[in-house]
C-alpha positions as semicolon CSV with decimal commas, in nm:
position;residue;x (nm);y (nm);z (nm)
1;M;-1,526;0,438;-3,058
2;N;-1,400;0,165;-3,268
3;R;-1,465;-0,196;-3,050
4;D;-1,078;-0,237;-3,193
5;S;-0,906;-0,003;-2,991
6;K;-0,674;-0,109;-2,728
7;L;-0,735;-0,026;-2,379
8;L;-0,504;-0,053;-2,057
9;F;-0,631;-0,032;-1,721
10;V;-0,346;-0,156;-1,471
11;E;-0,501;-0,170;-1,151
12;D;-0,347;-0,369;-0,889
13;N;-0,672;-0,449;-0,681
14;P;-0,804;-0,831;-0,775
15;M;-1,137;-0,757;-0,718
16;Q;-1,086;-0,415;-0,945
17;Q;-0,919;-0,596;-1,222
18;K;-1,304;-0,849;-1,232
19;L;-1,484;-0,519;-1,264
20;L;-1,242;-0,365;-1,492
21;Q;-1,285;-0,699;-1,726
22;F;-1,622;-0,733;-1,697
23;L;-1,727;-0,381;-1,770
24;A;-1,502;-0,382;-2,028
25;A;-1,747;-0,713;-2,208
26;H;-2,031;-0,616;-2,146
27;L;-1,939;-0,273;-2,355
28;G;-1,718;-0,438;-2,610
29;Y;-1,445;-0,331;-2,555
30;S;-1,065;-0,462;-2,633
31;I;-0,844;-0,445;-2,348
32;T;-0,589;-0,591;-2,087
33;V;-0,548;-0,546;-1,761
34;V;-0,207;-0,523;-1,516
35;G;-0,172;-0,512;-1,221
36;T;0,196;-0,325;-1,160
37;C;0,362;-0,074;-1,304
38;G;0,679;-0,321;-1,447
39;Q;0,368;-0,496;-1,665
40;A;0,277;-0,218;-1,784
41;A;0,571;-0,059;-1,956
42;E;0,684;-0,388;-2,061
43;L;0,333;-0,439;-2,264
44;I;0,341;0,032;-2,314
45;S;0,675;-0,066;-2,494
46;K;0,595;-0,313;-2,754
47;P;0,496;-0,163;-3,143
48;N;0,082;-0,072;-3,158
49;S;0,049;-0,139;-2,782
50;F;-0,209;0,076;-2,620
51;E;-0,458;0,399;-2,781
52;L;-0,603;0,457;-2,390
53;I;-0,432;0,413;-2,063
54;F;-0,622;0,376;-1,708
55;L;-0,381;0,400;-1,428
56;D;-0,450;0,329;-1,086
57;N;-0,289;0,585;-0,851
58;H;-0,146;0,316;-0,602
59;L;0,027;0,007;-0,751
60;P;0,286;-0,202;-0,541
61;D;0,529;-0,079;-0,730
62;G;0,535;0,274;-0,742
63;T;0,251;0,556;-0,755
64;G;0,045;0,569;-1,104
65;L;0,219;1,005;-1,053
66;E;0,594;0,875;-1,095
67;F;0,479;0,601;-1,380
68;V;0,324;0,867;-1,579
69;N;0,631;1,124;-1,499
70;E;0,858;0,841;-1,712
71;L;0,610;0,748;-1,990
72;R;0,592;1,098;-2,079
73;S;0,936;1,203;-2,074
74;I;1,006;0,962;-2,339
75;Q;0,659;0,991;-2,537
76;D;0,759;1,415;-2,524
77;M;1,094;1,256;-2,698
78;S;0,854;0,998;-2,944
79;G;0,656;1,243;-3,047
80;C;0,380;1,068;-2,970
81;R;0,144;1,087;-2,671
82;V;-0,095;0,786;-2,469
83;P;-0,401;0,975;-2,380
84;I;-0,391;0,851;-1,985
85;V;-0,677;0,830;-1,747
86;S;-0,592;0,868;-1,327
87;M;-0,820;0,601;-1,138
88;T;-0,821;0,691;-0,727
89;A;-1,161;0,704;-0,501
90;D;-0,952;1,028;-0,386
91;D;-1,113;1,306;-0,619
92;L;-0,873;1,587;-0,433
93;A;-0,615;1,449;-0,671
94;K;-0,817;1,532;-1,013
95;D;-0,562;1,796;-0,948
96;V;-0,243;1,649;-0,889
97;C;-0,305;1,374;-1,173
98;I;-0,380;1,580;-1,409
99;E;-0,069;1,862;-1,321
100;A;0,184;1,538;-1,291
101;G;0,058;1,464;-1,697
102;M;-0,238;1,222;-1,679
103;D;-0,494;1,344;-1,929
104;D;-0,833;1,267;-1,723
105;H;-0,930;1,143;-1,389
106;L;-1,206;0,875;-1,356
107;L;-1,328;0,840;-0,916
108;K;-1,383;0,578;-0,840
109;P;-1,603;0,320;-0,806
110;F;-1,647;0,408;-1,128
111;S;-1,987;0,249;-1,299
112;I;-2,079;0,152;-1,650
113;D;-2,206;0,461;-1,788
114;A;-1,786;0,637;-1,606
115;I;-1,579;0,419;-1,851
116;R;-1,835;0,412;-2,202
117;A;-1,867;0,810;-2,098
118;M;-1,441;0,799;-2,048
119;V;-1,302;0,684;-2,371
120;D;-1,611;0,832;-2,581
121;R;-1,490;1,136;-2,423
122;W;-1,108;1,000;-2,585
123;A;-1,250;0,856;-2,863
124;P;-1,153;1,117;-3,136
125;F;-0,750;1,135;-3,010
126;L;-0,724;0,729;-3,053
127;K;-0,579;0,534;-3,297
128;M;-0,492;0,909;-3,475
129;N;-0,111;0,803;-3,305
130;H;0,088;0,459;-3,287
131;C;0,315;0,494;-3,041
132;N;0,658;0,321;-3,068
133;F;0,905;0,435;-2,841
134;P;1,167;0,215;-2,597
135;F;1,040;0,216;-2,254
136;S;1,212;0,087;-1,945
137;K;1,099;0,081;-1,590
């Protein structure tokens, strides 16, 4: 994976946020970590913002499922699709997440190898489309 690729992690748990920042720094990825759907929407609305999004399913201002539904509607209109990976401790939620429009699933707790494998899996699709679209949450 290109280390210049931009990853967004939407995770509200402060301990998980620190872990993600540590893992990303260890792996050399450029990441941003936010704790709410609103913060993510604000960042995603900027041109060429992110190429891969990791999304927690339970956030203070909504669920990952609601957020991905709105994001996919906007992306469908723009013709651009950023891969979204759900992050949840509920392995049974995988099918629900995929049906809602997420592209993959990362089971919590995750290891550094799991993060690396997920980014490597989606690496061929990164940088294919720089998405520029308005987003309002």
